[in-house]
């Protein structure tokens, strides 16, 4: 397999930081859980982590964060009585590979131990077919006969950022299976991890040592002979809604063992084949871009929620407990589009997560500040939709004090981001079942929130959205942030459109909903608000002011600003941050708006704002570069767009990101940037934009690229798109139910099922 | 004269800090200028300052501040060739006295110089009859015959806080007069200082030395003989609207010299006799309180603006350039009432100052933030009404950075404070000429400002005042500050009342005004706003929330909070100050409102709020204690009221205040606290409150006090009030034009001219 389908290393670098970063790069996941790319013999100090999606815990006053499961993938080996580990044993050779095709992690290490060479190989995957299941094939071979002791089982020493989340651990063995049962500290949710092995050599014992539940396998190896066994491990939590988490976990490994390694792998591979059929993007002529983009897509695919889970994707995905495992606006704005255009059965789970947490958003609206109406979605959302974001969310290294930030109470655009995604789902899938099952309620409650948050300016006869933070978090508590106001306006538009759609198609459902949430009197107000909500307009230079008075701020270069820093980790925002009184912004804000609402603004305006804001943007967020890249494609600055595309796409494969803010560890993967990379390729360079009625394709392929190939799903029908420098080819799947309109470089074409159309472009 | 009419010291303490503090305690002033209580031979290092009212200058980017005049009071003496100074010469005896009766500063010092004893005596006053004039009687005597050289004239070495404000200095002698002419750095305003002496001994020469314009007087003294001469010095600026500042200044000293010392003093004393007749308060039974209160009144009298000047009183009066010589809300809220009740010809100047600076307030409204309508008075107002307050007004000793504060852009209650004072003037004097000469325009423009600043909350059907700072400056950018909202509501009420009054009495003037400022369409909106402006109401515990969400802040003790300070001068407010996330407040805010609007709240509510907020108040402003004291008298906590009354009244006489905030010098007098002391005595303990229709007297005399005697002027008629523990006596002046209603402890009495009434009280 070409290196465009894998990531590999041929040596082991024994330092903590590299181990941490490689743990991110080589992680595997299956939506239910993630498993960091650490070696079999590693423990919590090397940040081994099996992070479970959708289950959270809090210890004392510390941050609430996702629960890491006991590590059923643990194995260590001793040769002639001496335990072997990559941390302490001389290594003759080491290689490790992550296979993108099917999310397989493989490692082979030759240890020089007791004057002999022990080769350890393992292959691990988290089943894409059985969400709770992990499978490992583990082999050893010694170059000389040796006395070998293998310890394999479940390591209950868990890497936790903020406290010990699993308590009341019970470690036991039942028949062939090792079992661990625990409950979460805060809510007492049951968690079970079970492991069993299929093995045909050695003498076996059971032992519980140093908080590990272990099979002890002793054998005298023959020189050169390979000894292989298979591990099946499972994690089940109370969220899985089973009668007994322990029995369910045991059953899963029992079944997996019965089926055998190859069959488990085959089932897993079948799932992965589909994923790539839906989602791959092929860039011909640019291997660097190809690998980075594919790796980015891979990162999204491994964390796509399990069907029916109503889970979403945290900002650091399943790479650990970083950022509290919380779901931010990142998911709707940067990940959701990828799934919506390629894999809507995953997109719908992201939306179901917001429906599931609507009550949390209502609670937040009622209790935040003076209390508001409707749904104010959490800035950092966990299982229940309550906000995990703290009011003092950043430490100041200059004073050692925690800084009051307003991410939680003022970043109100989150509700509109949710409403917009909800409506996009309907527009692009044509499927209004999501609206009926709660999506419409979400949208109306978001509009209601904005109405209660907005103020009316009688002098100017307009609604205004005051005291917010836009995407540029360096400027807190601003008025009429262009991005936020536009998102709020869109929310009113969508609420009004939902009402219209329901009136036409589901009058009874509308009636029920209106009564349920008692919103009848407010609906006319949403119509007024859509009309009278103030949207900052371009000035004479076509530049839109990011918020009221932004143009009055000090215009200072980013370098000049940073030269004033006292501590390298000091935060530039919050009350007295260095950027606050200046025009320096953290990330795309107006430009993000121009990208989100690209239909509403001319190329000229996009260019003017891009040129105004880009030099003032610190790109202090991994979300920033791709927004600038996408807008740059629209007005033809493709070199810049390409540069920022690569920067975005390579973030996780290169793993050179900053991992500490103050004293807070924030290392982990960047699924939003991964989504941004995909968007830049498909929305940016390929110029794809689907609407309720058609799909636009306005390619502006980068000069280096011969051909860009990808698949799309639109209103449930599938298309393969191939773009060259001179042509656009659209192939409709034979199974498509109907024809769809494509507007290719301005030309409207109806594409019927099984039809292939090819258009020349200038 | 009893020590209740003077402040004196019988030794000289030779350290910089004491010299600075004594400079404040012993200062004299006459409204036109202040002269710090420094010795004749002192210079800028000892903070000699002749601060002129109403003329300001700015150097470069430094703070704009008042101009200090060249020191025409300078005299030094050399004995047998050796110059004598309190800083370097051994002192045998020293005494200095400030006479409160007529603002005379007197010093006598016996120096041991060249084996002889030189006694220097001087008496200085700034004429209360001729504002530009200063007069000094200076005497020497030696115990043995000595060769003495006196240098006397104008010292042009000026103490300036922020830069050299007087440039192009010309020093010359013309006939007997020494002349200095200069212009201000920024606006080139002409300033002249002239000095002449009346002397009948010695040999005379003219000399310019070390930037001093001097008479050199040489004589051989006879032992024991007193040699006395008289200095007449003047300051005239372009603001005085004379043809030639130099000629005018020369004429003033020429005239003064012609009149002679005793006649000048007599004219001065006549003025002072009237001042005390109007304004003295006599506390029988408490000399400590008597002295402190009289000194406070003295401080107000010396800085009362010159009639016709349209000047106001800065926060540090005329004691130097501190606080930029700026006029704050302090003047209207804490000084104006004293003048209004005792000396309205001074009160009217304070109001004329606001009329004069209305255009500045309009400019500020237009340019601050997004721009507003109407008049937004400057937080720190100087000659033109533009705001001298900087956006980064406080230095942070922890980081060395300037902190962004919002005093300038968000402390919007200032406009209402002005409007309220303007209306009070009319209510209590019955004189509506001030309204006609611009006061009505000020009031309408202030209402217009609030209307443009306010937002309408459609969900709650109310106007709200968002994003402000109330008097408690530790909490910036708050919504619906109770104080501010009430002040805004009062402004709407007053605007509506002005319109009503003009409609009845001056329809043509109203018509002209409405047209001039094009406000016709807005008048009905002010009526709506008066009705629908949200005023925070008492909760179940009768406590009014200081602003939206105040009750959600952390409840931490002041000591506990201060224990967290890293630097003793660190500011507790601004973006990330320690008090910001807590309930700790800088000064009275809700309690201040309850005091200002005492008619609108019950005793119960006053008590509940007082008890809630007092323990949470740091009293970090000299304005705080008296507000708490006044409210405490209303619900009977007289011990507390007395304690805080004394604290307020003694601030300047004791001079123990903090003089540095960070690196910024803020030493000087506290006329607002002085006014607060008077208010606490008269409004608090005597329970005086005048309305448009009558004067209330509800005494609650402190137990220690036998009798409290003071004078009031109401609707132009004068009354002497004497309150004992059991009686209230009101004596109406014989010259009163009409009878007035007094409501004494609830009993309504009509008091005719020349009549004396005595009422028993419980």
mmCIF file of C-alpha atoms in Angstrom, chain B residues 126 293 302 395 402 441 516 571 630 654 674:
data_model
loop_
_atom_site.group_PDB
_atom_site.id
_atom_site.type_symbol
_atom_site.label_atom_id
_atom_site.label_comp_id
_atom_site.label_asym_id
_atom_site.label_seq_id
_atom_site.Cartn_x
_atom_site.Cartn_y
_atom_site.Cartn_z
ATOM 1 C CA UNK B 126 -5.413 85.981 48.228
ATOM 2 C CA UNK B 293 -16.602 70.688 59.871
ATOM 3 C CA UNK B 302 -11.885 79.271 49.349
ATOM 4 C CA UNK B 395 -1.452 51.831 35.864
ATOM 5 C CA UNK B 402 -1.846 50.763 31.775
ATOM 6 C CA UNK B 441 -31.131 73.147 26.901
ATOM 7 C CA UNK B 516 -32.788 75.290 17.847
ATOM 8 C CA UNK B 571 -6.301 48.553 41.490
ATOM 9 C CA UNK B 630 -26.530 60.298 55.755
ATOM 10 C CA UNK B 654 -5.809 65.512 59.142
ATOM 11 C CA UNK B 674 -15.862 68.630 52.544
#
